[in-house]
PDB file of C-alpha atoms in Angstrom:
ATOM      1  CA  MET A   1      75.795 -67.231 -10.977  1.00  0.00           C
ATOM      2  CA  GLU A   2      75.993 -65.887 -14.513  1.00  0.00           C
ATOM      3  CA  GLU A   3      72.196 -66.231 -14.845  1.00  0.00           C
ATOM      4  CA  LEU A   4      71.680 -64.120 -11.649  1.00  0.00           C
ATOM      5  CA  GLU A   5      73.988 -61.400 -12.964  1.00  0.00           C
ATOM      6  CA  ASP A   6      72.148 -61.407 -16.285  1.00  0.00           C
ATOM      7  CA  GLY A   7      68.836 -60.887 -14.402  1.00  0.00           C
ATOM      8  CA  PHE A   8      70.180 -57.817 -12.616  1.00  0.00           C
ATOM      9  CA  SER A   9      71.602 -56.377 -15.829  1.00  0.00           C
ATOM     10  CA  GLU A  10      68.312 -56.748 -17.703  1.00  0.00           C
ATOM     11  CA  ALA A  11      66.191 -55.108 -14.914  1.00  0.00           C
ATOM     12  CA  THR A  12      65.208 -51.435 -15.351  1.00  0.00           C
ATOM     13  CA  PRO A  13      67.529 -49.187 -13.285  1.00  0.00           C
ATOM     14  CA  ILE A  14      65.795 -47.449 -10.346  1.00  0.00           C
ATOM     15  CA  TRP A  15      67.245 -44.081 -11.363  1.00  0.00           C
ATOM     16  CA  ALA A  16      65.566 -44.313 -14.747  1.00  0.00           C
ATOM     17  CA  ILE A  17      62.162 -44.837 -13.076  1.00  0.00           C
ATOM     18  CA  PHE A  18      62.835 -41.942 -10.686  1.00  0.00           C
ATOM     19  CA  GLY A  19      63.840 -39.743 -13.634  1.00  0.00           C
ATOM     20  CA  ASP A  20      60.636 -40.523 -15.490  1.00  0.00           C
ATOM     21  CA  LEU A  21      58.611 -39.717 -12.372  1.00  0.00           C
ATOM     22  CA  MET A  22      60.370 -36.377 -11.909  1.00  0.00           C
ATOM     23  CA  SER A  23      59.847 -35.518 -15.572  1.00  0.00           C
ATOM     24  CA  ALA A  24      56.121 -36.184 -15.191  1.00  0.00           C
ATOM     25  CA  LEU A  25      55.951 -34.036 -12.046  1.00  0.00           C
ATOM     26  CA  VAL A  26      57.777 -31.199 -13.784  1.00  0.00           C
ATOM     27  CA  GLY A  27      55.358 -31.465 -16.705  1.00  0.00           C
ATOM     28  CA  VAL A  28      52.375 -31.232 -14.366  1.00  0.00           C
ATOM     29  CA  PHE A  29      53.945 -28.242 -12.599  1.00  0.00           C
ATOM     30  CA  VAL A  30      54.540 -26.492 -15.921  1.00  0.00           C
ATOM     31  CA  LEU A  31      50.942 -27.100 -16.965  1.00  0.00           C
ATOM     32  CA  LEU A  32      49.646 -25.705 -13.672  1.00  0.00           C
ATOM     33  CA  LEU A  33      51.926 -22.682 -14.013  1.00  0.00           C
ATOM     34  CA  VAL A  34      50.756 -22.023 -17.569  1.00  0.00           C
ATOM     35  CA  TRP A  35      47.117 -22.334 -16.460  1.00  0.00           C
ATOM     36  CA  ALA A  36      47.680 -19.933 -13.550  1.00  0.00           C
ATOM     37  CA  LEU A  37      49.409 -17.392 -15.774  1.00  0.00           C
ATOM     38  CA  GLY A  38      46.650 -17.683 -18.378  1.00  0.00           C
ATOM     39  CA  PHE A  39      43.981 -17.202 -15.712  1.00  0.00           C
ATOM     40  CA  GLN A  40      45.740 -14.118 -14.345  1.00  0.00           C
ATOM     41  CA  LEU A  41      46.095 -12.692 -17.852  1.00  0.00           C
ATOM     42  CA  GLU A  42      42.420 -13.283 -18.610  1.00  0.00           C
ATOM     43  CA  LEU A  43      41.442 -11.688 -15.284  1.00  0.00           C
ATOM     44  CA  ALA A  44      43.652  -8.666 -15.966  1.00  0.00           C
ATOM     45  CA  GLN A  45      42.147  -8.265 -19.452  1.00  0.00           C
ATOM     46  CA  SER A  46      38.626  -8.558 -18.018  1.00  0.00           C
ATOM     47  CA  LEU A  47      39.367  -5.885 -15.428  1.00  0.00           C
ATOM     48  CA  GLU A  48      40.876  -3.665 -18.110  1.00  0.00           C
ATOM     49  CA  ARG A  49      37.766  -4.032 -20.279  1.00  0.00           C
ATOM     50  CA  GLU A  50      35.554  -3.200 -17.306  1.00  0.00           C
ATOM     51  CA  VAL A  51      37.617  -0.088 -16.528  1.00  0.00           C
ATOM     52  CA  GLU A  52      37.432   1.012 -20.177  1.00  0.00           C
ATOM     53  CA  LYS A  53      33.665   0.418 -20.186  1.00  0.00           C
ATOM     54  CA  ARG A  54      33.211   2.544 -17.070  1.00  0.00           C
ATOM     55  CA  GLN A  55      35.382   5.278 -18.544  1.00  0.00           C
ATOM     56  CA  VAL A  56      33.317   5.302 -21.730  1.00  0.00           C
ATOM     57  CA  GLU A  57      30.086   5.467 -19.707  1.00  0.00           C
ATOM     58  CA  GLU A  58      31.464   8.329 -17.629  1.00  0.00           C
ATOM     59  CA  GLN A  59      32.570  10.221 -20.731  1.00  0.00           C
ATOM     60  CA  ARG A  60      29.135   9.619 -22.252  1.00  0.00           C
ATOM     61  CA  ARG A  61      27.406  10.967 -19.132  1.00  0.00           C
ATOM     62  CA  MET A  62      29.634  14.043 -18.994  1.00  0.00           C
ATOM     63  CA  ALA A  63      29.115  14.748 -22.693  1.00  0.00           C
ATOM     64  CA  LEU A  64      25.338  14.486 -22.270  1.00  0.00           C
ATOM     65  CA  GLU A  65      25.427  16.757 -19.210  1.00  0.00           C
ATOM     66  CA  GLN A  66      27.432  19.303 -21.172  1.00  0.00           C
ATOM     67  CA  ALA A  67      25.013  19.150 -24.091  1.00  0.00           C
ATOM     68  CA  LEU A  68      22.047  19.713 -21.753  1.00  0.00           C
ATOM     69  CA  ALA A  69      23.745  22.142 -19.360  1.00  0.00           C
ATOM     70  CA  ASP A  70      21.149  24.924 -19.678  1.00  0.00           C
ATOM     71  CA  PRO A  71      17.918  22.889 -19.188  1.00  0.00           C
ATOM     72  CA  LEU A  72      19.580  20.866 -16.416  1.00  0.00           C
ATOM     73  CA  ALA A  73      20.652  24.031 -14.591  1.00  0.00           C
ATOM     74  CA  ALA A  74      17.126  25.407 -14.899  1.00  0.00           C
ATOM     75  CA  GLY A  75      15.689  22.195 -13.453  1.00  0.00           C
ATOM     76  CA  ARG A  76      13.502  21.596 -16.518  1.00  0.00           C
ATOM     77  CA  VAL A  77      14.946  18.137 -17.160  1.00  0.00           C
ATOM     78  CA  THR A  78      16.685  15.439 -15.144  1.00  0.00           C
ATOM     79  CA  LEU A  79      19.506  13.138 -16.187  1.00  0.00           C
ATOM     80  CA  ARG A  80      19.884   9.733 -14.575  1.00  0.00           C
ATOM     81  CA  ASP A  81      21.795   6.758 -15.964  1.00  0.00           C
ATOM     82  CA  GLY A  82      21.977   8.433 -19.367  1.00  0.00           C
ATOM     83  CA  ARG A  83      18.184   8.955 -19.540  1.00  0.00           C
ATOM     84  CA  ILE A  84      16.747  12.454 -19.927  1.00  0.00           C
ATOM     85  CA  GLY A  85      13.561  12.757 -17.910  1.00  0.00           C
ATOM     86  CA  ILE A  86      10.804  15.357 -18.346  1.00  0.00           C
ATOM     87  CA  SER A  87       7.898  15.523 -15.929  1.00  0.00           C
ATOM     88  CA  GLY A  88       4.560  14.694 -17.515  1.00  0.00           C
ATOM     89  CA  SER A  89       3.008  17.800 -15.960  1.00  0.00           C
ATOM     90  CA  VAL A  90       5.462  19.994 -17.878  1.00  0.00           C
ATOM     91  CA  LEU A  91       4.536  18.402 -21.196  1.00  0.00           C
ATOM     92  CA  PHE A  92       0.880  17.375 -20.830  1.00  0.00           C
ATOM     93  CA  SER A  93      -2.260  17.945 -18.837  1.00  0.00           C
ATOM     94  CA  LEU A  94      -3.660  14.994 -16.909  1.00  0.00           C
ATOM     95  CA  ASN A  95      -5.005  12.246 -19.217  1.00  0.00           C
ATOM     96  CA  SER A  96      -3.979  14.194 -22.323  1.00  0.00           C
ATOM     97  CA  ASP A  97      -1.428  13.783 -25.087  1.00  0.00           C
ATOM     98  CA  GLU A  98      -1.626  17.405 -26.268  1.00  0.00           C
ATOM     99  CA  LEU A  99       1.596  19.319 -25.667  1.00  0.00           C
ATOM    100  CA  GLN A 100       1.411  22.334 -23.408  1.00  0.00           C
ATOM    101  CA  PRO A 101       3.167  25.538 -24.587  1.00  0.00           C
ATOM    102  CA  GLU A 102       5.823  25.213 -21.865  1.00  0.00           C
ATOM    103  CA  GLY A 103       6.550  21.636 -22.872  1.00  0.00           C
ATOM    104  CA  ARG A 104       6.706  22.454 -26.558  1.00  0.00           C
ATOM    105  CA  GLU A 105       9.204  25.248 -25.931  1.00  0.00           C
ATOM    106  CA  LEU A 106      11.331  22.950 -23.767  1.00  0.00           C
ATOM    107  CA  LEU A 107      11.480  20.306 -26.499  1.00  0.00           C
ATOM    108  CA  ARG A 108      12.483  22.961 -29.010  1.00  0.00           C
ATOM    109  CA  THR A 109      15.524  23.880 -26.882  1.00  0.00           C
ATOM    110  CA  LEU A 110      16.607  20.226 -26.611  1.00  0.00           C
ATOM    111  CA  VAL A 111      16.703  19.417 -30.326  1.00  0.00           C
ATOM    112  CA  GLY A 112      19.961  21.254 -31.079  1.00  0.00           C
ATOM    113  CA  PRO A 113      22.207  19.749 -28.378  1.00  0.00           C
ATOM    114  CA  LEU A 114      20.660  16.296 -28.752  1.00  0.00           C
ATOM    115  CA  LYS A 115      21.167  16.269 -32.514  1.00  0.00           C
ATOM    116  CA  VAL A 116      24.852  17.202 -32.122  1.00  0.00           C
ATOM    117  CA  TYR A 117      25.322  14.536 -29.451  1.00  0.00           C
ATOM    118  CA  LEU A 118      23.672  11.824 -31.562  1.00  0.00           C
ATOM    119  CA  ASP A 119      25.557  12.848 -34.719  1.00  0.00           C
ATOM    120  CA  GLN A 120      28.928  12.608 -32.990  1.00  0.00           C
ATOM    121  CA  ARG A 121      28.227   9.090 -31.720  1.00  0.00           C
ATOM    122  CA  ASP A 122      26.065   7.728 -34.538  1.00  0.00           C
ATOM    123  CA  GLN A 123      23.266   6.895 -32.095  1.00  0.00           C
ATOM    124  CA  LEU A 124      19.470   7.014 -32.064  1.00  0.00           C
ATOM    125  CA  LEU A 125      17.136   8.720 -29.600  1.00  0.00           C
ATOM    126  CA  MET A 126      14.470   6.574 -27.941  1.00  0.00           C
ATOM    127  CA  VAL A 127      11.494   8.579 -26.656  1.00  0.00           C
ATOM    128  CA  SER A 128       9.636   6.592 -23.973  1.00  0.00           C
ATOM    129  CA  GLY A 129       6.253   7.363 -22.432  1.00  0.00           C
ATOM    130  CA  PHE A 130       5.322   6.351 -18.861  1.00  0.00           C
ATOM    131  CA  THR A 131       2.180   6.781 -16.732  1.00  0.00           C
ATOM    132  CA  ASP A 132       1.208   6.238 -13.104  1.00  0.00           C
ATOM    133  CA  ASP A 133      -0.761   3.147 -12.064  1.00  0.00           C
ATOM    134  CA  LEU A 134      -4.201   4.783 -11.925  1.00  0.00           C
ATOM    135  CA  PRO A 135      -6.632   3.528 -14.582  1.00  0.00           C
ATOM    136  CA  ILE A 136      -7.851   5.849 -17.305  1.00  0.00           C
ATOM    137  CA  GLN A 137     -10.754   7.962 -16.064  1.00  0.00           C
ATOM    138  CA  HIS A 138     -14.265   6.828 -16.939  1.00  0.00           C
ATOM    139  CA  GLY A 139     -15.766   8.642 -19.875  1.00  0.00           C
ATOM    140  CA  ASN A 140     -12.406   9.043 -21.618  1.00  0.00           C
ATOM    141  CA  ASN A 141     -12.984   7.446 -25.000  1.00  0.00           C
ATOM    142  CA  ARG A 142      -9.632   8.508 -26.462  1.00  0.00           C
ATOM    143  CA  TYR A 143      -7.417   5.990 -24.624  1.00  0.00           C
ATOM    144  CA  SER A 144      -8.317   2.421 -23.818  1.00  0.00           C
ATOM    145  CA  ASP A 145      -5.633   2.108 -21.114  1.00  0.00           C
ATOM    146  CA  ASN A 146      -2.336   3.517 -19.811  1.00  0.00           C
ATOM    147  CA  TRP A 147      -0.408   1.708 -22.521  1.00  0.00           C
ATOM    148  CA  GLN A 148      -2.187   3.704 -25.207  1.00  0.00           C
ATOM    149  CA  LEU A 149      -1.831   6.983 -23.283  1.00  0.00           C
ATOM    150  CA  SER A 150       1.918   6.488 -22.850  1.00  0.00           C
ATOM    151  CA  ALA A 151       2.255   5.539 -26.528  1.00  0.00           C
ATOM    152  CA  GLU A 152       0.384   8.632 -27.719  1.00  0.00           C
ATOM    153  CA  ARG A 153       2.490  10.890 -25.501  1.00  0.00           C
ATOM    154  CA  ALA A 154       5.729   9.335 -26.750  1.00  0.00           C
ATOM    155  CA  LEU A 155       4.564   9.777 -30.346  1.00  0.00           C
ATOM    156  CA  THR A 156       3.562  13.396 -29.690  1.00  0.00           C
ATOM    157  CA  VAL A 157       7.011  14.209 -28.310  1.00  0.00           C
ATOM    158  CA  THR A 158       8.691  12.348 -31.174  1.00  0.00           C
ATOM    159  CA  ARG A 159       6.706  14.275 -33.782  1.00  0.00           C
ATOM    160  CA  ALA A 160       7.427  17.577 -32.024  1.00  0.00           C
ATOM    161  CA  LEU A 161      11.167  16.858 -32.063  1.00  0.00           C
ATOM    162  CA  ILE A 162      11.009  16.043 -35.770  1.00  0.00           C
ATOM    163  CA  GLU A 163       9.055  19.220 -36.512  1.00  0.00           C
ATOM    164  CA  ASP A 164      11.761  21.214 -34.723  1.00  0.00           C
ATOM    165  CA  GLY A 165      14.604  19.734 -36.742  1.00  0.00           C
ATOM    166  CA  MET A 166      15.388  16.240 -35.451  1.00  0.00           C
ATOM    167  CA  PRO A 167      15.929  13.912 -38.436  1.00  0.00           C
ATOM    168  CA  PRO A 168      13.185  11.239 -38.470  1.00  0.00           C
ATOM    169  CA  ALA A 169      15.796   8.497 -38.937  1.00  0.00           C
ATOM    170  CA  MET A 170      17.423   9.444 -35.617  1.00  0.00           C
ATOM    171  CA  VAL A 171      14.417   9.135 -33.282  1.00  0.00           C
ATOM    172  CA  PHE A 172      11.732   6.576 -32.421  1.00  0.00           C
ATOM    173  CA  ALA A 173       8.989   6.155 -29.810  1.00  0.00           C
ATOM    174  CA  ALA A 174       8.325   3.477 -27.178  1.00  0.00           C
ATOM    175  CA  ALA A 175       5.521   2.970 -24.646  1.00  0.00           C
ATOM    176  CA  PHE A 176       5.808   1.489 -21.158  1.00  0.00           C
ATOM    177  CA  GLY A 177       2.440   2.360 -19.613  1.00  0.00           C
ATOM    178  CA  ALA A 178       2.546   2.104 -15.833  1.00  0.00           C
ATOM    179  CA  GLN A 179       5.510  -0.258 -15.944  1.00  0.00           C
ATOM    180  CA  GLN A 180       8.947   0.704 -14.603  1.00  0.00           C
ATOM    181  CA  PRO A 181       7.969   3.452 -12.134  1.00  0.00           C
ATOM    182  CA  VAL A 182      10.851   5.486 -10.700  1.00  0.00           C
ATOM    183  CA  VAL A 183       9.183   5.812  -7.273  1.00  0.00           C
ATOM    184  CA  SER A 184       6.219   4.308  -5.459  1.00  0.00           C
ATOM    185  CA  ASN A 185       2.703   5.119  -6.672  1.00  0.00           C
ATOM    186  CA  GLN A 186       1.345   5.269  -3.110  1.00  0.00           C
ATOM    187  CA  ASP A 187       0.699   9.033  -3.139  1.00  0.00           C
ATOM    188  CA  GLU A 188       0.166  11.866  -5.600  1.00  0.00           C
ATOM    189  CA  LYS A 189       3.760  13.059  -5.345  1.00  0.00           C
ATOM    190  CA  GLY A 190       5.032   9.671  -6.424  1.00  0.00           C
ATOM    191  CA  ARG A 191       2.465   9.295  -9.193  1.00  0.00           C
ATOM    192  CA  SER A 192       3.356  12.721 -10.584  1.00  0.00           C
ATOM    193  CA  GLN A 193       7.003  11.630 -10.854  1.00  0.00           C
ATOM    194  CA  ASN A 194       6.034   8.429 -12.636  1.00  0.00           C
ATOM    195  CA  ARG A 195       3.982  10.360 -15.214  1.00  0.00           C
ATOM    196  CA  ARG A 196       6.917  11.276 -17.414  1.00  0.00           C
ATOM    197  CA  VAL A 197       8.601  11.102 -20.790  1.00  0.00           C
ATOM    198  CA  GLU A 198      12.205   9.934 -21.059  1.00  0.00           C
ATOM    199  CA  MET A 199      14.662  10.345 -23.907  1.00  0.00           C
ATOM    200  CA  ALA A 200      17.705   8.090 -24.059  1.00  0.00           C
ATOM    201  CA  PRO A 201      20.481   7.735 -26.657  1.00  0.00           C
ATOM    202  CA  VAL A 202      20.781   4.119 -27.788  1.00  0.00           C
ATOM    203  CA  PRO A 203      23.190   2.344 -30.191  1.00  0.00           C
ATOM    204  CA  ARG A 204      22.179   2.171 -33.803  1.00  0.00           C
ATOM    205  CA  ALA A 205      21.447  -1.337 -35.104  1.00  0.00           C
ATOM    206  CA  LYS A 206      24.379  -2.747 -37.067  1.00  0.00           C
ATOM    207  CA  GLN A 207      23.765  -3.216 -40.747  1.00  0.00           C
ATOM    208  CA  GLN A 208      24.286  -6.614 -42.328  1.00  0.00           C
ATOM    209  CA  GLY A 209      27.563  -7.098 -44.154  1.00  0.00           C
ATOM    210  CA  ASN A 210      28.163  -7.465 -47.836  1.00  0.00           C
ATOM    211  CA  GLU A 211      28.044 -11.235 -47.494  1.00  0.00           C
ATOM    212  CA  ALA A 212      24.402 -11.222 -46.450  1.00  0.00           C
ATOM    213  CA  GLN A 213      23.600  -8.757 -49.210  1.00  0.00           C
ATOM    214  CA  SER A 214      25.312 -10.939 -51.775  1.00  0.00           C
ATOM    215  CA  SER A 215      23.316 -13.977 -50.650  1.00  0.00           C
ATOM    216  CA  ASP A 216      20.076 -12.013 -51.037  1.00  0.00           C
ATOM    217  CA  ASP A 217      21.086 -10.932 -54.521  1.00  0.00           C
ATOM    218  CA  GLY A 218      21.743 -14.544 -55.440  1.00  0.00           C
TER     219      GLY A 218
END
């Protein structure tokens, strides 16, 4: 009889096992709660960053519209997604990279507001040339293809901006040829819209820190 009582006394009490189980369940619940709260916080921060990004983009668009109010009102340029578009027919004759007087005067009026805009935001101006999808006319020995024509036009506009006061370190040229049309090239109206030059403010490349400079010196 004493041995039986000793067996019961040495056995683990059921309430102790139940307590351990409840402690484990509470721990799991706390972990799930912390995870849920962390997920909600991360989601809220992501949404806040997205809202701030959209606000910055909207402020950037409004500032650019204000800087280009006069040429936009006159219909001489377009502004879409932060890109300033100028019809190729305003700037150049067909299959030519020589600026027309109307185009040169238009570029001269854009330098002032663009320079102020870029200065305030420490940005660069990318001048991009685009063509339609028609091949270069036979007998034209100046351009081998649309890539070269778009490059020469972008360079011509870039040089004209610099001559009219745009600092050379604030502007660069890019060529896209017949790539990235804004409309279909199925008719002349569409092709005339795709023959264009665009100017877009872009972030300036970040300079390497002192650490990289020190390693080069070493």
